[in-house]
CSV table of C-alpha atoms in Angstrom, one decimal:
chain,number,residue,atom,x,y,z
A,123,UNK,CA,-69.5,-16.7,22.5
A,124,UNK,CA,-67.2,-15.6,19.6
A,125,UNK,CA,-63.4,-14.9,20.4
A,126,UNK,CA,-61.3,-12.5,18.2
A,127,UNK,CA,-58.6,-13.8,16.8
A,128,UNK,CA,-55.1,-12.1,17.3
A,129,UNK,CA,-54.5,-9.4,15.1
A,130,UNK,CA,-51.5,-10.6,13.1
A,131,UNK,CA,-48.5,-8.2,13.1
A,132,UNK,CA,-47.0,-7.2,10.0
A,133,UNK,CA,-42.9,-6.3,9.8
A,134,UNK,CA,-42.0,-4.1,7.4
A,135,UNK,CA,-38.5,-5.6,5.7
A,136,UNK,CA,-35.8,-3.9,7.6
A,137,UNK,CA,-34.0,-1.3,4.8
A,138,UNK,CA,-30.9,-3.3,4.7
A,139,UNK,CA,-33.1,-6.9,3.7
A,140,UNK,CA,-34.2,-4.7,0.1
A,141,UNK,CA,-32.7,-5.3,-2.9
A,142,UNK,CA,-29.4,-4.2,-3.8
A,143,UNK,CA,-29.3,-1.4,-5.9
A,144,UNK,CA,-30.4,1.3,-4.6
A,145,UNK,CA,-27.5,1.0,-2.2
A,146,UNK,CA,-25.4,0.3,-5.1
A,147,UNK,CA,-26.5,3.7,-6.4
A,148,UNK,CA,-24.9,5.2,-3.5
A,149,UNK,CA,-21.6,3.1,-3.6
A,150,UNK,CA,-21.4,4.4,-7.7
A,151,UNK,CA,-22.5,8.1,-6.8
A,152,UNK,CA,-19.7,7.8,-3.9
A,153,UNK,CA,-16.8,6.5,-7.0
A,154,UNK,CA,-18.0,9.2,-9.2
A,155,UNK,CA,-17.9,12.1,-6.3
A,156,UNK,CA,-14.5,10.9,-5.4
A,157,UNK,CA,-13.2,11.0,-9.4
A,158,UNK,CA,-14.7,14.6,-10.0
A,159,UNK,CA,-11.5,16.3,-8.4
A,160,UNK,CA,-9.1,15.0,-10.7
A,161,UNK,CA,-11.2,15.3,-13.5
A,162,UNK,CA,-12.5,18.7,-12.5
A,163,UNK,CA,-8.9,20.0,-12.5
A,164,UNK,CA,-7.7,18.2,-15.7
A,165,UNK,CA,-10.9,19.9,-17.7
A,166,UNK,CA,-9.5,23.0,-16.2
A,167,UNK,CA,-6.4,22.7,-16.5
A,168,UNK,CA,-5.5,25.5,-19.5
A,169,UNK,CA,-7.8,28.5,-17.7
A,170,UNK,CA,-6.5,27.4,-14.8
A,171,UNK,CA,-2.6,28.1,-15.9
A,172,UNK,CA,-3.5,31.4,-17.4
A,173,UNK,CA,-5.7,32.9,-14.3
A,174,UNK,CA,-2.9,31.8,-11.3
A,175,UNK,CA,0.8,31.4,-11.0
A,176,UNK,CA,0.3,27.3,-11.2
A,177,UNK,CA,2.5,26.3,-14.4
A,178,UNK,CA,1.1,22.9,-16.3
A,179,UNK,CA,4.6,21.1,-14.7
A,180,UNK,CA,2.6,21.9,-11.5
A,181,UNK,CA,-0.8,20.9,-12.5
A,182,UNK,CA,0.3,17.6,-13.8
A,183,UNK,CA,2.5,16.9,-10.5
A,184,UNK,CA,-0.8,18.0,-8.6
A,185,UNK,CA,-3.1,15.2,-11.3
A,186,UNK,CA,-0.3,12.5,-10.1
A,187,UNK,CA,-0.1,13.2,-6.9
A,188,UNK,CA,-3.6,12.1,-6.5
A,189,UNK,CA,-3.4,8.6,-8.2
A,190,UNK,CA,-0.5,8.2,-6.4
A,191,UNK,CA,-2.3,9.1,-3.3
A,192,UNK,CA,-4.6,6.8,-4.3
A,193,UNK,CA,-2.8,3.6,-5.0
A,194,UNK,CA,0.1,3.8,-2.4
A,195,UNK,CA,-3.1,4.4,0.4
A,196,UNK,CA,-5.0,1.3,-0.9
A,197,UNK,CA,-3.7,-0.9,2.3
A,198,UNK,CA,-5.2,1.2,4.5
A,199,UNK,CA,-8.3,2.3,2.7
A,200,UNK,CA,-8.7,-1.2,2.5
A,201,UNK,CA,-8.8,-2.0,6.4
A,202,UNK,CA,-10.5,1.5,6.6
A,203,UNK,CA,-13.3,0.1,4.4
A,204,UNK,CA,-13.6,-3.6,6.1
A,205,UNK,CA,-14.2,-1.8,10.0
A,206,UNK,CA,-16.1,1.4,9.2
A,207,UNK,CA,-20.5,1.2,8.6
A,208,UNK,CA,-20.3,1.2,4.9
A,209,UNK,CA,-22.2,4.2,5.0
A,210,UNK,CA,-19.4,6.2,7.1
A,211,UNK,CA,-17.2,4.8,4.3
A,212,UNK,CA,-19.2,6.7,1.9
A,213,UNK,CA,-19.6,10.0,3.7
A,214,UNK,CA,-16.3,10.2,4.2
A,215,UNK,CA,-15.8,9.6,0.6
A,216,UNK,CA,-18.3,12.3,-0.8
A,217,UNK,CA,-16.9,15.1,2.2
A,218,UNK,CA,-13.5,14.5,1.2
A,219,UNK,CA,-13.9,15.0,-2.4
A,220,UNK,CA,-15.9,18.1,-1.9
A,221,UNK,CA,-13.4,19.4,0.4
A,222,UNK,CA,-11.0,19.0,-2.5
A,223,UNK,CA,-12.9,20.5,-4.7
A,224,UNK,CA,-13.5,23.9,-3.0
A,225,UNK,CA,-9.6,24.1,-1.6
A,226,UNK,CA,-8.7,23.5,-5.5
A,227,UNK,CA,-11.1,26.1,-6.5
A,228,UNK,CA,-9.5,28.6,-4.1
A,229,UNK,CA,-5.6,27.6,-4.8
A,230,UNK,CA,-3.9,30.2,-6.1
A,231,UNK,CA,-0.5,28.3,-6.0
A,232,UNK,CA,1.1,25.1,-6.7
A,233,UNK,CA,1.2,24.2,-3.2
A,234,UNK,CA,-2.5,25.0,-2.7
A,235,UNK,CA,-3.9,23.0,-5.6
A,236,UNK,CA,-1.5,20.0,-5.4
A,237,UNK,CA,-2.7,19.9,-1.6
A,238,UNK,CA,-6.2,19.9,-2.6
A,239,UNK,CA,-5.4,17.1,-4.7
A,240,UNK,CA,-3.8,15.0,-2.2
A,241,UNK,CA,-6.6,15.1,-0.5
A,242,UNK,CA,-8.9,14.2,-3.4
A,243,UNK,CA,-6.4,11.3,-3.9
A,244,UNK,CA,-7.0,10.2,-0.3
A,245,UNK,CA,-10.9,10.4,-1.1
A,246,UNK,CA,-10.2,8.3,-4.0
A,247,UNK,CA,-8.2,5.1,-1.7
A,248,UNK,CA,-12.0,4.0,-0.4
A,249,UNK,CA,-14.5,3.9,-3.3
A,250,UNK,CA,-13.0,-0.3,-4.8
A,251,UNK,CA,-12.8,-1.2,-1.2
A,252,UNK,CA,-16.0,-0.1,-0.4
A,253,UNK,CA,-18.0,-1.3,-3.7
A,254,UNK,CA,-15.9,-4.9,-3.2
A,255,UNK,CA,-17.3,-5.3,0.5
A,256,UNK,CA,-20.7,-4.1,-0.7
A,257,UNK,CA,-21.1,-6.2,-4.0
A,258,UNK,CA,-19.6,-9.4,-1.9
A,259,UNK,CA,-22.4,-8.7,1.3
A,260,UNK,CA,-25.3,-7.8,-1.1
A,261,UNK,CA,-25.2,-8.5,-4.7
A,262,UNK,CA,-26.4,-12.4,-5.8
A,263,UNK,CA,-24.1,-14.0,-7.3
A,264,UNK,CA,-25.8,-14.2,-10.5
A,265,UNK,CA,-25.8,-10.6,-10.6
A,266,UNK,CA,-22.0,-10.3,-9.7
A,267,UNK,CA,-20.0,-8.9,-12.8
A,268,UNK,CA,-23.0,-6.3,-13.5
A,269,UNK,CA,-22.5,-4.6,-10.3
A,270,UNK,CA,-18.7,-4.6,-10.8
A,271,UNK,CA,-19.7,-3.3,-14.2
A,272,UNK,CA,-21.3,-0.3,-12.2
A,273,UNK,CA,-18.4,0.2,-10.3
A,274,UNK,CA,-16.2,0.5,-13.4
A,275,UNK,CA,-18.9,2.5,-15.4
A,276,UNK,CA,-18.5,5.2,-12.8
A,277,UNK,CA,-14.8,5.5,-13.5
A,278,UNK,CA,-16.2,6.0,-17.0
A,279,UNK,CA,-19.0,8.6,-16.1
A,280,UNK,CA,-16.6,10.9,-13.9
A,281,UNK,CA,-15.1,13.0,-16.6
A,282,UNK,CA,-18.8,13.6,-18.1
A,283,UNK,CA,-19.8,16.5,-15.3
A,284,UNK,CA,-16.1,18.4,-15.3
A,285,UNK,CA,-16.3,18.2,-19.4
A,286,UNK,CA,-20.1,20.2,-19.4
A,287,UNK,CA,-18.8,22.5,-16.6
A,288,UNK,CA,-15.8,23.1,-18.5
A,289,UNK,CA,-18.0,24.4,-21.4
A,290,UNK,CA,-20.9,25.6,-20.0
A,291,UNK,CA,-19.9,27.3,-17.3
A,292,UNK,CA,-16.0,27.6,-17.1
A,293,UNK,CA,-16.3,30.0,-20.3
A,294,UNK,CA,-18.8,32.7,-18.9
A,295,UNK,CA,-18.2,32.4,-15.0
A,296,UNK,CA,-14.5,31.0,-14.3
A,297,UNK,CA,-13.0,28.3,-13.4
A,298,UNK,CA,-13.1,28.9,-9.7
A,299,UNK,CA,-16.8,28.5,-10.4
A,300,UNK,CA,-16.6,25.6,-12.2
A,301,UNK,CA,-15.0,23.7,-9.4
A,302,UNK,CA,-17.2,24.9,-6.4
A,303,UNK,CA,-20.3,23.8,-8.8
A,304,UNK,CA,-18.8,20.8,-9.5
A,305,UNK,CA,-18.9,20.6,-5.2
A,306,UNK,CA,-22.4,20.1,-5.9
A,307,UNK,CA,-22.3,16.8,-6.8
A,308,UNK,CA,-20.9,15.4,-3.7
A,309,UNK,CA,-22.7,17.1,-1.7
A,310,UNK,CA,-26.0,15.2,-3.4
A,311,UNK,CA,-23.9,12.0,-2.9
A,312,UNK,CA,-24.4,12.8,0.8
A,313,UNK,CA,-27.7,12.7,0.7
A,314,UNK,CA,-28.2,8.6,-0.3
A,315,UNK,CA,-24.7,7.7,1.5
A,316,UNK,CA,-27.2,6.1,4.2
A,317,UNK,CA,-28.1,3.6,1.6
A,318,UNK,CA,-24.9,2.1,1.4
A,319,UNK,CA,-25.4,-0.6,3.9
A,320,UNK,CA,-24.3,-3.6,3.6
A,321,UNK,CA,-27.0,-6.3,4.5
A,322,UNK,CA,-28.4,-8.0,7.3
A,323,UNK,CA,-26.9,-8.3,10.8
A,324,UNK,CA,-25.3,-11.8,9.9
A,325,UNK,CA,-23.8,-10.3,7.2
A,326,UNK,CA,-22.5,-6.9,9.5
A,327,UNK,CA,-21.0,-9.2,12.0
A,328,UNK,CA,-18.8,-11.1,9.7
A,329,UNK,CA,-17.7,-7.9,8.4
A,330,UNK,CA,-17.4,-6.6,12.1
A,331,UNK,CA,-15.4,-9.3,13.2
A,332,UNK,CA,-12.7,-8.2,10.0
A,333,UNK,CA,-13.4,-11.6,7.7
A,334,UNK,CA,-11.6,-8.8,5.3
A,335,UNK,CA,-8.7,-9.9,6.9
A,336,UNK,CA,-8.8,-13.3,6.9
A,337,UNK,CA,-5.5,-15.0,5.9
A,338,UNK,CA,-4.2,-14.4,2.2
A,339,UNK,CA,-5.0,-17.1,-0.5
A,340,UNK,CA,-2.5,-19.7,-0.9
A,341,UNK,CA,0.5,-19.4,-3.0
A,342,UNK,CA,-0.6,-20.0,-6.2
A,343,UNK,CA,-3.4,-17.6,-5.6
A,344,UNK,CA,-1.1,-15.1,-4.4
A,345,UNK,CA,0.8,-15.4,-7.7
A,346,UNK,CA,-2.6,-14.9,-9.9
A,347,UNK,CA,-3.2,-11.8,-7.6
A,348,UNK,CA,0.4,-10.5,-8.3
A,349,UNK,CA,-0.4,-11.1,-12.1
A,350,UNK,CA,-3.7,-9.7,-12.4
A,351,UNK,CA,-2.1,-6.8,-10.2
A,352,UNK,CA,0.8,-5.6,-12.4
A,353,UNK,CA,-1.5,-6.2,-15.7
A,354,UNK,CA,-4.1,-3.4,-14.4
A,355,UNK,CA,-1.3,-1.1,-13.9
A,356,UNK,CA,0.1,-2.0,-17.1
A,357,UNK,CA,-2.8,-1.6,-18.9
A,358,UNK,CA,-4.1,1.0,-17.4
A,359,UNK,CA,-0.7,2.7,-18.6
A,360,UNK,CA,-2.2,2.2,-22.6
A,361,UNK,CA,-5.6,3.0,-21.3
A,362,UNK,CA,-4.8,6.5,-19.5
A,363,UNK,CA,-2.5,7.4,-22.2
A,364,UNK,CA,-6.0,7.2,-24.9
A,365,UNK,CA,-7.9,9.0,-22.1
A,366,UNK,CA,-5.6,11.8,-21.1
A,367,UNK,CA,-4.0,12.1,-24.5
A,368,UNK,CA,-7.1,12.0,-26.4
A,369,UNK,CA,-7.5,15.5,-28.3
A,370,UNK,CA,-4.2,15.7,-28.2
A,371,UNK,CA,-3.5,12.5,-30.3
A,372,UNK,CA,-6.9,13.4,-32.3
A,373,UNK,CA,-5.6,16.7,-33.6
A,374,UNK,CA,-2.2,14.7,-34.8
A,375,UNK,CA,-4.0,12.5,-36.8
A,376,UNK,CA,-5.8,15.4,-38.8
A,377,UNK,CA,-9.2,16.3,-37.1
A,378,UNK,CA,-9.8,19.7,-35.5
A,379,UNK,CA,-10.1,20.0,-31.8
A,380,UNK,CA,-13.5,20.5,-31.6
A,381,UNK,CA,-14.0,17.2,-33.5
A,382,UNK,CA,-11.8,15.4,-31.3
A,383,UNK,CA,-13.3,17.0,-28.3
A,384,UNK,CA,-17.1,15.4,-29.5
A,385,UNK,CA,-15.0,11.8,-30.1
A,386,UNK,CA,-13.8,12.1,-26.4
A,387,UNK,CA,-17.3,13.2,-25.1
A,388,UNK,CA,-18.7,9.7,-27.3
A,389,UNK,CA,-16.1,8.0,-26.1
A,390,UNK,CA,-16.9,8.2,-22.8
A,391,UNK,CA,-20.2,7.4,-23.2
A,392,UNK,CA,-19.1,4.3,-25.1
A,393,UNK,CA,-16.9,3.6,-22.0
A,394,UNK,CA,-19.9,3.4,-19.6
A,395,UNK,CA,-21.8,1.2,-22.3
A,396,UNK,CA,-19.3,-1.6,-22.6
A,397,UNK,CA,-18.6,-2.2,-19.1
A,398,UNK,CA,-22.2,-2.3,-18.5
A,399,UNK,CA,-23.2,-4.4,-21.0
A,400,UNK,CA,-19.6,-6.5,-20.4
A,401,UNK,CA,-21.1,-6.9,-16.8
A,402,UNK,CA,-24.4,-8.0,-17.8
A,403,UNK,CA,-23.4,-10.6,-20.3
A,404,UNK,CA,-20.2,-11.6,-18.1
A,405,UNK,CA,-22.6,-13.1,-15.5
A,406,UNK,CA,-23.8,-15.7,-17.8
A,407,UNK,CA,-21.0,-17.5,-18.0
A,408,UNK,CA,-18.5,-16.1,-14.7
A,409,UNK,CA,-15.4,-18.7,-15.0
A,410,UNK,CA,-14.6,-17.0,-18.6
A,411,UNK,CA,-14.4,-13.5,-16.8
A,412,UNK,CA,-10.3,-13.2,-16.6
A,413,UNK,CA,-9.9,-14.4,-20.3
A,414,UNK,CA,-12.5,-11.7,-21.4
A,415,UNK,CA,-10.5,-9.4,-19.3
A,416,UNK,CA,-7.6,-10.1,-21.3
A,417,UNK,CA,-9.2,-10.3,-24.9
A,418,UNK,CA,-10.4,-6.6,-23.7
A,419,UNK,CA,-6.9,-5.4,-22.8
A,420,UNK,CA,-5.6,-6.8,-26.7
A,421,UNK,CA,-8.4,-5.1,-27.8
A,422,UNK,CA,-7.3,-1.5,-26.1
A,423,UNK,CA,-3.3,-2.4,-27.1
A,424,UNK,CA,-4.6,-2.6,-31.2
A,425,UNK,CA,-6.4,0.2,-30.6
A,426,UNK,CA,-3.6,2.3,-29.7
A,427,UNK,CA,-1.1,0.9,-32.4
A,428,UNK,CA,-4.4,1.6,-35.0
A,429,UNK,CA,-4.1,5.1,-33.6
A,430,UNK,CA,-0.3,5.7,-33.9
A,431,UNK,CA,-0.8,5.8,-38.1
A,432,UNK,CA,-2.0,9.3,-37.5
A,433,UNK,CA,-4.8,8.9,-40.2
A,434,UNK,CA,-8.4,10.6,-39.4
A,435,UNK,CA,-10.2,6.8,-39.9
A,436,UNK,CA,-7.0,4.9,-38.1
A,437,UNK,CA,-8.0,7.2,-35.3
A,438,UNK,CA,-11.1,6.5,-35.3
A,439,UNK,CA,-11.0,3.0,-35.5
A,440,UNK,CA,-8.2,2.7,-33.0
A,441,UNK,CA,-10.1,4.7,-30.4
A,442,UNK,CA,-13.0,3.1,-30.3
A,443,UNK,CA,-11.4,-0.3,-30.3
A,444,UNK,CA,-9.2,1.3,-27.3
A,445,UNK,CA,-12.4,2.5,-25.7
A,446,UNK,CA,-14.4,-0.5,-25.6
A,447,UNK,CA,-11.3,-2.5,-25.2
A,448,UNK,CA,-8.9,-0.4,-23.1
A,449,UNK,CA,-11.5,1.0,-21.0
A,450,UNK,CA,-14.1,-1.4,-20.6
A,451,UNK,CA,-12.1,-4.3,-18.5
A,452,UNK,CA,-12.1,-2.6,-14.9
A,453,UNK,CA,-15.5,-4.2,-13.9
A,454,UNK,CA,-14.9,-7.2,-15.2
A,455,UNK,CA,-11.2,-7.6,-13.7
A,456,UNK,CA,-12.9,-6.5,-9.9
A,457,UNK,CA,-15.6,-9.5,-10.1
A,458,UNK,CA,-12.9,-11.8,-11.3
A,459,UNK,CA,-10.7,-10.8,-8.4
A,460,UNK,CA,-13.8,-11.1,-5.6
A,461,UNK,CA,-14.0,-14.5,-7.0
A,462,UNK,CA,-10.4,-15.6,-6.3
A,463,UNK,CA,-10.5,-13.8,-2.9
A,464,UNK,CA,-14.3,-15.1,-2.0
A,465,UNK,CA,-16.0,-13.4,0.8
A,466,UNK,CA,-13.2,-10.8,1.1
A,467,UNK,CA,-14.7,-7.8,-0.9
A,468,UNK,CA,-12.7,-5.3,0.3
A,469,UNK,CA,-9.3,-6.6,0.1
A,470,UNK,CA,-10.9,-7.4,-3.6
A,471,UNK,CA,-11.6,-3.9,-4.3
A,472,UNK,CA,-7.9,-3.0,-2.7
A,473,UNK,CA,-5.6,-5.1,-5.0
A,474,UNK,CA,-7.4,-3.5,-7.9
A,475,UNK,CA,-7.4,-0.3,-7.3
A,476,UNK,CA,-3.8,-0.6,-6.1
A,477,UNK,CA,-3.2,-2.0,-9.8
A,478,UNK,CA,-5.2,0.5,-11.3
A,479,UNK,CA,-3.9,3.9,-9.9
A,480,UNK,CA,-0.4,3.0,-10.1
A,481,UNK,CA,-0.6,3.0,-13.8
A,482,UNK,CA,-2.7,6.0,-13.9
A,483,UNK,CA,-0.6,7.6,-11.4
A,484,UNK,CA,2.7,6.8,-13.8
A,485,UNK,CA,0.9,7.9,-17.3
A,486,UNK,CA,0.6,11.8,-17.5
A,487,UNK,CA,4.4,12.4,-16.5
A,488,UNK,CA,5.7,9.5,-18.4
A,489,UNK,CA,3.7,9.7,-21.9
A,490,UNK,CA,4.4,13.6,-21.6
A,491,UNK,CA,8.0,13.2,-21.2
A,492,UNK,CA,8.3,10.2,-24.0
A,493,UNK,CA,6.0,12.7,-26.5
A,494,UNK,CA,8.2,14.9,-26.4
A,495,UNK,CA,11.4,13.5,-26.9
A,496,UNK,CA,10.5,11.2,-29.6
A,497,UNK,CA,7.1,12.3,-30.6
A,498,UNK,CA,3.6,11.0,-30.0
A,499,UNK,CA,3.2,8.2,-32.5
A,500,UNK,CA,6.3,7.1,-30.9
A,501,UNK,CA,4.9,7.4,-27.5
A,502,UNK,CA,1.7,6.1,-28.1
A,503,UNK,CA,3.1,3.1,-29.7
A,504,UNK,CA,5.2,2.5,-26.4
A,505,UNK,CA,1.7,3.1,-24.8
A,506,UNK,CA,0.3,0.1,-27.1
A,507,UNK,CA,3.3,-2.2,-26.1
A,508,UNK,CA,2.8,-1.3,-22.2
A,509,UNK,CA,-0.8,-2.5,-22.9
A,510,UNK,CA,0.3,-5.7,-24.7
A,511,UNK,CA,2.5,-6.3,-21.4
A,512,UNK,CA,-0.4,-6.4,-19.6
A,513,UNK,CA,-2.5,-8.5,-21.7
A,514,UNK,CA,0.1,-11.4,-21.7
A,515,UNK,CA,0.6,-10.7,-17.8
A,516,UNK,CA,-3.5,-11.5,-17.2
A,517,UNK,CA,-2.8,-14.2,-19.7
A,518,UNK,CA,0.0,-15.9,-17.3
A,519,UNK,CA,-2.5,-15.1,-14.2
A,520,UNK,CA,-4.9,-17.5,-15.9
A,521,UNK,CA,-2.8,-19.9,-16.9
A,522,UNK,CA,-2.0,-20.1,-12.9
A,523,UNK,CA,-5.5,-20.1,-11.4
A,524,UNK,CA,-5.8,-22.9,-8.9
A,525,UNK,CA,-8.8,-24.0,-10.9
A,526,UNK,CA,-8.0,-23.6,-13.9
């Protein structure tokens, strides 16, 4: 008499067990939803001054406001980040940023489009945070400085969508248009936000039981932190300048706007390219990440000098040295920072960001101001030295690394 054997079951892998980057395409989708305000209302800037009663003072107060928002609410966002299911993090993230979005596109005042931006800025304090506790519970280690790469890519995509609504359809629909379109995008982001979570149940324990909050590194990791700190904002300062400044410095060194308006466009591209391939390359040899990080910020402060001649090829060769330079080190910083801070992602994410904004948050005011008093190959040059700064400030947070 024959017996059956037991059927064996089979278990699917449980979503969270996968691989990592489909829920890394959420955490990027999330950083670029929560970007598209700010960028959306920069593009938009000049229709926007001649359809409503909001001067360009106001629009840049309202463009600062939000970095501001966004690295003065990085403590928070941080804790926000470490207690919250990942993908709560991100929803909140993508409905924030469309809620910005569409209050900015119905502002017909200063108050009404600096307030939208507030609240894009308070969108904007959760996407480091979130990709540092995600990259730290689900990325390999291996694989560490290409997914921070991601993360700093999408700071480098986020201008992309406001630049082709600007054109395409600012021009023959209107700029209030423009911006509830550009609410398209994270609405989509709402769609994969589910993706975003951040392992196995091990790994959504620790994080439940706030390992993000573990006790701060010793002191001479607190002093690298400091360092590496104050060198994004500086740098970012050189950075921003290029960014927001482009055409602008472009047109004063002899090409036509349009021209300078297709280098931007490339530029951005590059942008994305470099801290890509930066990530990718990075993870073969991790320790050297901070002194890459630093040859990268050089890089974006000789770019900027380059660019102060005010010569068609000194432009050109400064900004792309400043772009795959001055913008391509973001990634690379985060992975070096989730290194020194290990297993705390989001506090990782936090110190960054905090870093990060404040310089951006300080640019548009303080380049404008400095450009016109002295000029803008004055200013930009100022710009190049506040870049330098930074460069020997990761230098001296290098110099102090526990084990280096």
């Amino acid at each position: 008499m024959s017996t059956l054997a037991p059927t064996p079951i089979v278990r699917r892998p449980r979503p969270a067990d996968r691989g990592p980057w489909r829920g890394m395409g959420a955490v990027v989708a999330a950083a670029v939803a929560a970007m598209t305000p700010v960028f959306g209302v920069a593009a938009l800037a000049a229709p926007i001054e001649r359809g409503t009663e909001i001067s360009g003072t106001a629009v840049g107060l309202a463009l600062s406001g939000f970095f501001a928002v966004t690295a003065l609410g990085s403590g928070v966002a941080r804790r926000v980040a470490a207690r919250l299911p990942l993908p709560a993090v991100l929803l909140v993230i993508d409905l924030l940023a469309a809620a910005a979005l569409l209050l900015a596109a119905v502002a017909n005042g200063p108050a009404g489009l600096i307030g939208a931006l507030l609240i894009g800025g308070a969108a904007n304090t959760l996407p480091q945070p979130a990709a540092g506790r995600y990259v730290a519970a689900r990325v390999p280690g291996h694989r560490l400085s290409f997914a921070t790469g991601l993360v700093g890519a999408a700071l480098g995509a986020a201008p992309l969508l406001p630049g082709l609504l600007a054109g395409l359809v600012a021009g023959p629909y209107g700029w209030r248009t423009a911006l509830v379109t550009a609410a398209a995008f994270p609405v989509l982001a709402l769609c994969v936000a589910p993706l975003g979570r951040t392992g196995p149940a091990r790994q959504e324990e620790e994080s439940a039981t706030g390992k993000d909050d573990e006790t701060a590194p010793q002191a001479a990791g607190r002093r690298v932190l400091l360092l590496w700190t104050l060198a994004a904002g500086l740098a970012t300062v050189g950075s921003n300048s290029a960014a927001s400044y482009f055409i602008q410095i472009g047109t004063h060194s002899g090409l036509s706007t349009a021209t300078a308006g297709l280098m931007q466009s490339l530029a951005g591209v590059l942008a994305i390219a470099v801290r890509l391939t930066a990530g990718g390359v990075a993870d073969r040899e991790p320790r050297h990440n901070p002194a890459v990080v630093a040859a990268m910020m050089l890089s974006g402060a000789l770019g900027l000098a380059l660019t102060a001649f005010g010569t068609p090829v000194a432009f050109i060769v400064g900004a792309v040295l400043a772009v795959a330079g001055g913008w391509g080190w973001t990634g690379l910083l985060l992975a070096s920072v989730m290194r020194l801070l290990d297993g705390q992602g989001a506090r990782a994410g936090a110190w960054v960001q905090a870093g990060l904004f404040t310089g951006a948050a300080i640019t548009p005011f303080a380049f404008g101001a400095v450009a016109g008093a002295v000029g803008i190959p004055a200013a930009v040059l100022l710009a190049a030295v506040t870049a330098l700064a930074g460069t020997c400030t990761m230098a001296a947070g290098i110099l102090l690394r526990p084990s280096a």
